[in-house]
């Protein structure tokens, strides 16, 4: 890849007349601009790399569970209270009822991944729509949307989920994810709105407005890109909240026990007295490590992706090799 | 301006009214209906049917046979008079249970959230200031690790280590068993002793998130032109840091603070269960397990009202902090 190729990815491509650019070149530009550069920026950061690896690990676990490469968990399938790595057939040991812990962890993964994705997508999508429209439009639209958010936000999250869970008995992981995050968007939407209030005062937004650009276009092109760092980070927070809340609620025993879940394992371990005897500590630790690992992967990924979606960082990065990423950071700090 | 405050205040009442209605509906939606279970239980105990109805009517000032709209009106009127009915499982007015449990929850949540916010902002600002340094990398790592630990895991481990193994701190309750519930030194000491572990476990995991948020905001602010202009004008670092950077970086977190309070108020459901800490969350779960609908509605409403007031305060003070945003309606709409 010649350096000149990447150099041409800039404003000029917009103003150049069409016959000069072949479809092939155009595709290449799109590829460079939208895929290659962001990936380079992302990969340059150790956090993204580690995050990708961890998430990849969990996806592999999910795949293993779906393809049935590891045995299903069932009681009395192994000797009771095997310790970690005591018997390599059951690497994570077994529970009081002789269930393979590795099987429990692996077979919980697909449902958990589905659940947290559903919950996070739901929460961020609704929040972005409500937050940007309310913040940008202002006036009565803002008031109506914010009153609605206030109402939703005024309902305490976990207690509402508990009551909904008892009422609806959601067994589908996707539905469960949405139920857990049913009111999460309200707070996020509100803080997005407060960001939009600041962004919409910017010169370029005013310029777009004066030029008669339509509102949806301004929101899409001028406002949302500026929110992206915030949105990606909060997407991960929403996902993490689903996981923490679901595991916590399973732990309390208020969610229906139909799906296999790390929280259920944690609950059984806790009530089985795993906290007080070393011979069963692994029973408690395995689901904890699973939860924290996934959460760690998500957060690392979001931290790294912050750079991809942060327009300021990206502009500086585009066209440069990944090795300069570290040096660029110095510029930012120099300012203060 | 006055108009705005009046309208905003009216919205608080409207929100509380709507949430109260919603709670009414939600609780009515629960499987088995609100009092079927209780009635069956009382009948099984051999209580005559007429007396059962009378007792149930007493519990919530609701006539179970009345049409739904009648029940709703009764419920709302009772609520307006501060009457939340009587707890089924504890045989006490709901209001008195809430009055004795809410302070504990508010105490734990408030103290821990303030700690989270203060420590988080401090660490995040330092990290942003030295972005890319060894300190930043170390604390980013620590923050990320802290964030991936759910507070109940910290709680369970802390309970195991400090209460059961080392026996430094009590394992359950809000105050010691022999301590009288009145304002005295032993009472305060005992209460503090019992709150250390809940506050610790509720604070530790959340600091990382706040620090990273502050770090991100500060870095974003640092990239703005006005910071560069301020620097070119030769303003002191101190002035730039406090007036230009900190102010604009904390702003988005300010609404977050009150939201955080609300979210965490709900989170105590899990926290208080682990420590058997007799706050709102503890009673919510025990009410749910005992099918104690009046108590459940009561805890729900109190948490709700706390949240509504929090957001209200945030809205009223927002314009004081960010001069660019004049209070609400004087903004021109696009």
XYZ file of C-alpha atoms in Angstrom:
670
model
C 0.000 0.000 0.000
C 1.580 3.277 -1.148
C 1.431 6.178 1.259
C -0.103 8.392 -1.422
C -3.170 6.181 -1.477
C -4.024 6.899 2.057
C -3.105 10.536 1.721
C -5.840 11.016 -0.825
C -8.478 10.035 1.678
C -9.671 13.491 2.515
C -12.005 16.270 1.657
C -10.765 16.452 -1.919
C -12.542 13.293 -2.891
C -15.806 15.109 -2.270
C -15.142 18.000 -4.597
C -13.482 16.045 -7.374
C -15.670 15.566 -10.403
C -17.100 12.106 -10.843
C -15.415 10.929 -14.123
C -11.973 11.072 -12.480
C -12.827 8.409 -9.979
C -13.538 4.855 -10.997
C -15.815 2.669 -8.953
C -12.801 0.651 -7.954
C -11.030 3.686 -6.554
C -14.127 4.785 -4.783
C -14.559 1.393 -3.166
C -10.965 1.476 -2.157
C -11.454 4.864 -0.559
C -14.437 3.621 1.356
C -12.454 0.578 2.436
C -9.515 2.691 3.576
C -11.629 5.287 5.259
C -14.230 3.149 6.903
C -12.567 -0.198 7.520
C -8.798 -0.227 7.244
C -7.971 2.958 9.131
C -10.373 2.350 12.013
C -9.084 -1.187 12.344
C -5.493 0.024 12.317
C -6.304 2.636 14.913
C -8.114 0.067 16.997
C -5.479 -2.605 16.675
C -2.712 -0.164 17.588
C -4.063 -0.120 21.112
C -3.194 -3.013 23.384
C -6.558 -2.701 25.104
C -8.441 -3.376 21.897
C -6.203 -6.273 21.056
C -6.676 -7.868 24.459
C -10.391 -7.062 24.376
C -10.775 -8.703 20.974
C -8.931 -11.761 22.219
C -11.076 -12.082 25.343
C -14.353 -11.564 23.497
C -13.099 -13.995 20.884
C -12.516 -16.510 23.655
C -16.092 -16.165 24.858
C -17.419 -16.423 21.310
C -15.415 -19.627 20.935
C -16.956 -20.908 24.157
C -20.400 -20.075 22.825
C -19.564 -21.885 19.598
C -18.330 -24.908 21.538
C -21.618 -24.975 23.429
C -23.760 -24.568 20.314
C -21.875 -27.226 18.352
C -21.999 -29.532 21.358
C -18.225 -29.999 21.558
C -18.339 -30.136 25.349
C -20.641 -32.379 27.367
C -23.895 -30.958 28.692
C -23.959 -30.316 32.430
C -25.951 -32.820 34.451
C -25.899 -34.056 38.007
C -23.801 -37.051 39.030
C -21.802 -36.990 35.823
C -18.541 -36.915 37.761
C -17.185 -37.434 41.280
C -18.378 -34.774 43.732
C -16.246 -31.798 44.795
C -13.381 -32.291 42.381
C -10.930 -29.425 42.758
C -9.520 -27.262 39.976
C -7.382 -29.328 37.597
C -7.595 -32.329 39.922
C -9.003 -34.473 37.145
C -8.213 -33.175 33.688
C -11.471 -34.583 32.346
C -13.178 -31.987 34.511
C -10.681 -29.127 34.442
C -12.730 -26.693 36.517
C -13.753 -29.318 39.024
C -17.269 -30.337 39.979
C -20.058 -29.161 42.260
C -21.649 -30.759 45.305
C -23.971 -32.688 43.027
C -21.164 -33.890 40.795
C -21.876 -31.560 37.892
C -19.008 -30.609 35.632
C -18.336 -26.910 36.283
C -16.648 -26.385 32.922
C -19.809 -27.640 31.239
C -21.925 -25.280 33.344
C -19.777 -22.310 32.386
C -19.508 -23.190 28.703
C -23.177 -23.956 28.206
C -24.197 -20.708 29.900
C -22.214 -18.597 27.452
C -24.473 -18.467 24.359
C -27.502 -17.320 26.328
C -25.524 -14.738 28.245
C -24.004 -13.300 25.079
C -27.429 -13.108 23.455
C -28.897 -11.511 26.542
C -26.302 -8.797 26.986
C -26.240 -7.946 23.286
C -30.002 -7.634 23.154
C -30.103 -5.484 26.267
C -27.275 -3.209 25.169
C -28.612 -2.732 21.638
C -32.036 -1.910 22.989
C -30.750 0.573 25.554
C -28.327 2.449 23.302
C -30.583 2.568 20.264
C -33.501 4.062 22.161
C -31.213 6.414 24.081
C -29.497 7.777 20.971
C -32.774 8.449 19.209
C -34.413 10.101 22.209
C -31.330 11.966 23.383
C -30.336 13.488 20.052
C -33.820 14.441 18.970
C -34.661 15.987 22.336
C -31.372 17.828 22.642
C -31.341 19.115 19.090
C -34.979 19.987 18.559
C -35.488 21.568 21.947
C -38.821 23.206 22.719
C -41.906 21.110 23.180
C -40.370 18.015 21.562
C -37.617 18.153 24.142
C -40.064 18.679 26.964
C -42.273 15.804 25.898
C -39.383 13.391 25.422
C -37.710 14.400 28.651
C -40.942 14.095 30.614
C -41.254 10.602 29.263
C -37.646 9.792 30.122
C -38.147 11.264 33.576
C -41.105 9.017 34.091
C -39.202 5.936 32.985
C -36.127 6.962 34.926
C -38.169 7.560 38.017
C -38.852 3.858 38.217
C -36.001 2.189 40.052
C -34.271 -0.226 37.684
C -33.631 -3.438 39.566
C -36.862 -3.464 41.581
C -38.826 -2.900 38.370
C -36.965 -5.730 36.689
C -37.712 -7.990 39.638
C -41.416 -7.271 39.420
C -41.438 -7.603 35.627
C -39.488 -10.843 35.848
C -42.004 -12.266 38.277
C -44.888 -11.069 36.116
C -43.630 -11.955 32.632
C -41.401 -14.877 33.561
C -39.147 -14.198 30.582
C -37.260 -17.322 29.627
C -36.029 -16.169 26.240
C -32.564 -14.628 26.760
C -33.232 -11.844 24.247
C -36.448 -10.861 25.983
C -34.724 -11.117 29.343
C -31.947 -8.797 28.171
C -34.472 -6.206 27.045
C -36.484 -6.549 30.249
C -33.399 -6.013 32.395
C -32.493 -2.895 30.438
C -36.073 -1.825 29.920
C -35.521 1.518 31.602
C -31.754 1.813 31.161
C -32.079 4.006 28.064
C -33.716 6.815 29.999
C -30.653 7.836 31.959
C -28.384 7.389 28.964
C -30.744 9.386 26.765
C -30.744 12.178 29.267
C -26.972 12.418 29.439
C -26.754 12.190 25.648
C -29.174 15.094 25.474
C -26.960 17.187 27.715
C -24.042 16.462 25.386
C -26.129 17.383 22.366
C -27.055 20.676 24.011
C -23.364 21.546 23.976
C -22.627 20.132 20.525
C -25.461 21.928 18.827
C -23.929 25.268 19.783
C -20.863 24.429 17.674
C -20.057 26.488 14.596
C -20.272 23.670 12.109
C -23.725 22.692 13.278
C -24.838 26.260 12.886
C -23.218 26.356 9.460
C -25.110 23.246 8.387
C -28.302 24.756 9.673
C -27.761 28.016 7.838
C -27.057 26.063 4.666
C -30.465 24.499 5.018
C -29.344 20.955 5.740
C -32.258 18.883 6.978
C -32.551 18.066 10.670
C -32.185 14.279 10.353
C -29.047 14.842 8.272
C -27.547 17.244 10.798
C -28.285 14.783 13.580
C -26.770 11.905 11.614
C -23.743 13.674 10.153
C -22.864 16.395 12.630
C -24.139 15.312 15.996
C -24.044 11.546 16.280
C -20.385 11.225 15.189
C -19.488 13.515 18.063
C -21.415 11.315 20.437
C -19.859 8.089 19.233
C -17.097 7.832 21.844
C -19.701 8.320 24.496
C -22.152 5.937 22.864
C -19.673 3.092 22.401
C -18.514 3.367 25.971
C -22.098 3.376 27.169
C -23.022 0.471 24.938
C -20.499 -1.536 26.861
C -21.760 -0.183 30.167
C -25.270 -1.210 29.197
C -24.036 -4.677 28.290
C -22.155 -4.918 31.537
C -25.210 -3.771 33.446
C -27.299 -6.538 31.876
C -24.730 -9.097 32.870
C -24.212 -7.811 36.390
C -27.917 -7.347 36.995
C -28.936 -10.698 35.559
C -26.278 -12.578 37.459
C -27.149 -10.636 40.602
C -30.836 -11.396 40.218
C -30.198 -15.051 39.513
C -27.992 -14.963 42.563
C -30.916 -13.612 44.595
C -33.106 -16.259 43.044
C -35.737 -13.918 41.603
C -35.297 -14.704 37.905
C -36.795 -17.904 36.512
C -34.265 -20.727 36.580
C -34.997 -22.040 33.114
C -31.795 -20.980 31.385
C -28.358 -22.025 32.480
C -26.564 -18.995 33.834
C -23.436 -18.153 35.779
C -25.639 -16.475 38.340
C -27.547 -19.690 38.949
C -24.257 -21.469 39.460
C -23.179 -18.715 41.830
C -26.443 -18.988 43.730
C -26.110 -22.746 44.156
C -22.500 -22.353 45.194
C -23.352 -19.674 47.732
C -26.268 -21.524 49.248
C -24.217 -24.732 49.097
C -21.757 -23.160 51.510
C -18.910 -22.817 49.027
C -17.891 -19.601 50.749
C -16.943 -21.374 53.940
C -14.993 -24.369 52.806
C -11.916 -24.502 50.636
C -12.961 -27.773 49.052
C -15.800 -25.976 47.273
C -14.274 -22.541 46.687
C -13.709 -23.267 42.997
C -17.468 -23.696 42.632
C -17.896 -20.043 43.560
C -14.789 -18.807 41.782
C -15.473 -20.300 38.355
C -18.637 -18.293 37.626
C -17.101 -15.184 39.187
C -14.077 -15.422 36.912
C -16.361 -15.999 33.933
C -18.364 -12.856 34.719
C -15.347 -10.692 35.377
C -13.518 -11.957 32.305
C -16.351 -11.096 29.948
C -16.800 -7.744 31.603
C -13.080 -7.045 31.327
C -13.094 -7.940 27.644
C -16.018 -5.635 26.959
C -14.477 -2.716 28.796
C -11.092 -3.137 27.151
C -12.766 -3.230 23.770
C -14.753 -0.086 24.488
C -11.672 1.729 25.696
C -9.886 0.866 22.491
C -12.860 1.605 20.264
C -13.064 5.004 21.869
C -10.140 5.941 19.648
C -11.836 4.697 16.524
C -14.985 6.645 17.098
C -13.402 9.717 18.559
C -13.338 11.973 15.472
C -10.482 14.038 16.785
C -8.194 11.084 17.293
C -9.228 9.487 14.035
C -8.465 12.480 11.866
C -5.006 12.665 13.245
C -4.518 8.973 12.763
C -5.818 8.471 9.244
C -3.036 7.945 6.787
C -0.453 7.421 9.431
C 1.051 4.139 10.342
C -0.111 2.478 13.502
C 3.262 2.861 15.140
C 2.789 6.583 15.673
C -0.276 6.101 17.802
C 1.658 6.329 21.028
C 3.426 9.537 20.015
C 0.156 11.203 19.163
C -1.049 10.845 22.676
C 1.740 13.096 23.791
C 0.332 15.976 21.733
C -2.921 15.848 23.579
C -1.308 16.062 26.968
C 0.997 18.821 25.879
C -1.985 21.117 25.555
C -2.506 21.485 29.252
C -37.727 32.076 34.486
C -40.158 31.717 37.357
C -42.489 30.094 34.915
C -39.898 27.423 34.242
C -39.488 26.542 37.902
C -43.229 26.360 38.388
C -43.594 24.081 35.409
C -40.691 21.921 36.444
C -42.139 21.549 39.929
C -45.519 20.638 38.504
C -43.773 17.963 36.466
C -42.382 16.422 39.645
C -45.877 15.940 40.980
C -47.145 14.688 37.632
C -44.296 12.164 37.487
C -44.923 10.922 41.001
C -48.622 10.635 40.228
C -47.956 8.632 37.081
C -45.451 6.374 38.764
C -47.881 5.766 41.604
C -50.494 4.768 39.047
C -47.977 2.573 37.314
C -47.019 0.844 40.549
C -50.677 0.231 41.196
C -51.017 -1.370 37.772
C -47.788 -3.342 38.044
C -48.624 -4.835 41.378
C -52.083 -5.713 40.132
C -50.443 -7.526 37.227
C -48.569 -9.901 39.476
C -49.535 -13.524 39.111
C -52.372 -14.644 41.332
C -53.643 -11.110 41.923
C -52.719 -9.070 44.958
C -54.668 -10.729 47.710
C -55.692 -14.134 46.402
C -52.736 -15.781 48.033
C -53.310 -14.054 51.354
C -56.986 -14.907 51.297
C -56.274 -18.559 50.591
C -53.740 -18.578 53.387
C -56.126 -17.007 55.903
C -58.956 -19.321 54.904
C -56.660 -22.280 55.352
C -55.928 -21.065 58.858
C -59.652 -21.306 59.577
C -60.435 -17.586 59.646
C -64.092 -16.999 58.675
C -64.603 -15.593 55.158
C -66.265 -12.355 56.318
C -63.399 -11.542 58.636
C -60.869 -12.334 55.914
C -62.449 -9.718 53.660
C -62.486 -7.180 56.445
C -58.858 -7.750 57.253
C -57.804 -7.470 53.646
C -59.781 -4.275 53.256
C -57.935 -2.919 56.265
C -54.546 -3.750 54.854
C -54.661 -1.382 51.943
C -57.860 0.578 52.448
C -59.040 -1.327 49.421
C -62.212 -3.264 49.013
C -61.069 -6.319 47.071
C -64.512 -6.774 45.539
C -64.735 -3.191 44.319
C -64.202 -2.511 40.623
C -60.656 -1.713 39.598
C -61.255 2.039 39.152
C -62.695 2.213 42.645
C -59.653 0.416 44.038
C -57.428 2.823 42.126
C -59.171 5.905 43.511
C -59.058 4.480 47.035
C -55.385 3.701 46.619
C -54.504 7.162 45.357
C -56.487 8.901 48.097
C -54.854 6.816 50.777
C -51.487 7.534 49.242
C -52.104 11.269 49.195
C -52.716 11.075 52.936
C -49.448 9.216 53.449
C -51.223 5.955 54.117
C -49.440 3.070 52.434
C -51.485 0.393 54.122
C -50.294 -2.293 56.458
C -47.621 -4.863 55.834
C -49.041 -8.378 55.573
C -45.953 -10.245 56.717
C -44.799 -7.900 59.471
C -48.178 -6.701 60.824
C -46.982 -3.125 60.949
C -47.930 -0.006 59.027
C -45.822 0.157 55.868
C -44.947 3.783 56.581
C -43.272 2.939 59.870
C -41.241 0.113 58.298
C -40.105 2.455 55.557
C -39.314 5.211 58.016
C -37.034 2.889 59.944
C -35.374 1.304 56.912
C -34.977 4.185 54.446
C -32.340 6.107 56.447
C -30.003 3.086 56.355
C -30.284 2.704 52.623
C -29.938 6.419 51.968
C -26.918 6.550 54.249
C -25.102 3.708 52.533
C -25.954 4.808 49.000
C -25.210 8.476 49.576
C -21.896 7.970 51.316
C -20.705 5.409 48.819
C -21.828 7.443 45.786
C -20.126 10.587 47.052
C -16.961 8.585 47.656
C -17.174 7.066 44.186
C -17.665 10.455 42.597
C -14.970 12.287 44.540
C -12.295 9.627 44.191
C -13.243 8.945 40.578
C -13.018 12.581 39.509
C -9.734 13.060 41.287
C -8.101 9.974 39.776
C -9.581 10.581 36.321
C -8.369 14.171 36.201
C -4.868 13.130 37.202
C -4.871 10.389 34.572
C -6.007 12.784 31.862
C -3.398 15.311 32.889
C -0.644 12.741 32.535
C -2.227 10.845 29.674
C 0.022 8.100 28.396
C 2.301 8.194 31.430
C 3.063 5.177 33.543
C 0.661 6.459 36.199
C -2.126 6.740 33.628
C -1.488 3.270 32.276
C -1.348 1.726 35.721
C -4.536 3.373 36.899
C -6.356 2.719 33.637
C -5.528 -0.917 34.163
C -6.687 -0.809 37.773
C -9.873 1.064 36.824
C -10.719 -1.415 34.098
C -10.126 -4.326 36.439
C -12.249 -2.725 39.158
C -15.042 -2.090 36.675
C -15.213 -5.715 35.710
C -15.841 -6.823 39.275
C -19.534 -6.733 40.196
C -20.113 -5.233 43.628
C -21.774 -8.378 44.932
C -18.622 -10.335 44.251
C -16.674 -7.773 46.284
C -19.392 -7.962 48.922
C -19.298 -11.738 49.165
C -15.515 -11.813 49.317
C -15.330 -8.948 51.821
C -17.918 -10.674 53.972
C -15.898 -13.860 53.876
C -12.534 -12.263 54.627
C -13.320 -9.439 57.055
C -16.388 -10.769 58.815
C -16.163 -14.537 58.857
C -12.407 -15.162 58.762
C -10.804 -12.167 60.451
C -13.894 -11.331 62.532
C -13.057 -7.625 62.382
C -16.507 -6.535 61.338
C -20.052 -7.782 61.921
C -21.592 -10.171 59.418
C -25.159 -8.855 59.327
C -27.600 -6.191 60.458
C -27.531 -2.426 60.725
C -26.542 -2.161 64.392
C -25.458 -4.576 67.096
C -28.141 -6.585 68.886
C -27.592 -5.089 72.334
C -27.502 -1.490 71.149
C -30.458 0.778 71.806
C -31.915 2.614 68.820
C -31.340 6.136 69.986
C -28.771 8.768 69.212
C -25.815 7.914 71.398
C -22.142 7.179 70.915
C -22.460 3.360 71.065
C -25.307 3.550 68.554
C -23.335 5.657 66.088
C -20.232 3.494 66.468
C -22.208 0.311 66.000
C -23.995 1.738 62.971
C -20.702 2.826 61.420
C -19.173 -0.552 62.117
C -22.052 -2.298 60.389
C -21.982 0.029 57.403
C -18.271 -0.288 56.620
C -18.497 -3.456 54.569
C -21.611 -2.504 52.568
C -20.163 0.912 51.770
C -16.770 -0.536 50.925
C -18.115 -3.130 48.540
C -20.539 -0.695 46.943
C -17.789 1.888 46.417
C -14.776 -0.082 45.268
C -16.117 -1.458 42.014
C -17.737 1.790 40.920
C -14.665 4.017 41.279
C -13.068 2.649 38.127
C -15.997 3.646 35.945
C -16.124 7.181 37.241
C -12.370 7.614 36.912
C -12.422 6.444 33.311
C -15.407 8.656 32.502
C -13.661 11.662 33.993
C -10.476 10.794 32.159
C -12.315 10.523 28.857
C -14.184 13.782 29.355
C -11.070 15.656 30.384
C -9.129 14.413 27.381
C -11.947 15.451 25.114
C -12.048 18.901 26.694
C -8.274 19.195 26.438
C -8.589 18.821 22.682
C -10.857 21.844 22.383
C -9.635 25.073 20.841
C -10.536 27.211 23.800
C -8.099 25.331 25.986
C -5.352 26.063 23.485
C -6.440 29.687 23.291
C -6.383 29.907 27.069
C -2.873 28.544 27.010
C -1.771 30.988 24.345
C -3.207 33.794 26.420
C -0.735 32.744 29.066
C -3.278 31.826 31.713
C -1.894 29.839 34.587
C -2.091 26.052 34.471
C -4.120 26.141 37.611
C -6.719 28.433 36.113
C -6.912 26.382 32.920
C -7.261 23.181 34.895
C -10.043 24.389 37.171
C -11.986 26.906 35.066
C -11.561 25.487 31.599
C -11.008 21.767 31.858
C -12.461 20.489 35.126
C -15.644 22.480 34.787
C -16.403 21.248 31.298
C -15.352 17.710 32.032
C -17.437 17.368 35.180
C -20.518 18.841 33.568
C -21.652 15.713 31.711
C -20.968 13.730 34.876
C -23.134 15.960 37.011
C -26.449 14.642 35.778
C -24.765 11.278 35.878
C -24.190 11.685 39.582
C -27.868 11.956 40.392
C -28.699 9.161 37.990
C -26.037 7.067 39.599
C -27.697 7.666 42.950
C -30.942 6.394 41.511
C -29.478 3.328 39.862
C -27.588 2.494 43.004
C -30.647 2.947 45.157
C -32.131 0.086 43.155
C -28.910 -1.911 43.388
C -29.194 -2.097 47.157
C -31.703 -4.878 46.595
C -28.744 -7.186 46.059
C -26.316 -5.471 48.416
C -28.596 -5.459 51.430
C -29.548 -9.058 50.862
C -25.923 -10.156 51.103
C -25.270 -8.217 54.296
C -28.773 -8.746 55.716
C -28.753 -4.973 56.038
C -32.294 -3.956 56.912
C -32.781 -1.188 54.383
C -35.314 -0.592 51.618
C -33.866 -3.193 49.272
C -33.894 -5.829 51.974
C -37.567 -5.248 52.658
C -38.403 -5.165 48.963
C -37.086 -8.677 48.465
C -38.578 -10.041 51.655
C -41.902 -8.439 50.701
C -41.690 -10.049 47.285
C -40.926 -13.446 48.791
C -43.764 -13.106 51.283
C -46.250 -11.760 48.712
C -46.497 -8.688 50.885
C -47.921 -6.312 48.276
C -48.454 -3.187 50.395
C -44.851 -3.288 51.616
C -43.613 -3.941 48.107
C -45.529 -0.971 46.712
C -44.297 1.194 49.546
C -40.589 0.468 49.060
C -41.033 0.883 45.351
C -42.662 4.276 45.753
C -40.140 5.603 48.234
C -37.215 4.700 45.989
C -39.095 6.280 43.116
C -39.790 9.531 44.913
C -36.141 9.799 45.935
C -35.153 9.455 42.304
C -37.668 11.998 41.046
C -36.426 14.550 43.529
C -32.815 13.825 42.534
C -33.471 14.532 38.883
C -35.452 17.618 39.833
C -32.509 19.016 41.758
C -30.217 18.184 38.841
C -32.435 20.105 36.439
C -32.759 23.161 38.625
C -29.039 23.422 39.277
C -27.842 22.468 35.804
C -27.935 26.001 34.439
C -25.987 27.272 37.418
C -23.100 25.032 36.493
C -23.164 25.396 32.741
C -23.742 29.036 31.830
C -24.130 28.103 28.163
C -27.408 26.454 28.944
C -29.995 28.815 30.261
C -32.686 27.102 32.259
C -34.827 25.113 29.889
C -37.322 27.032 27.850
C -35.469 30.228 27.026
C -33.433 28.102 24.615
C -34.339 28.683 21.034
C -35.500 25.505 19.387
C -34.141 24.383 16.051
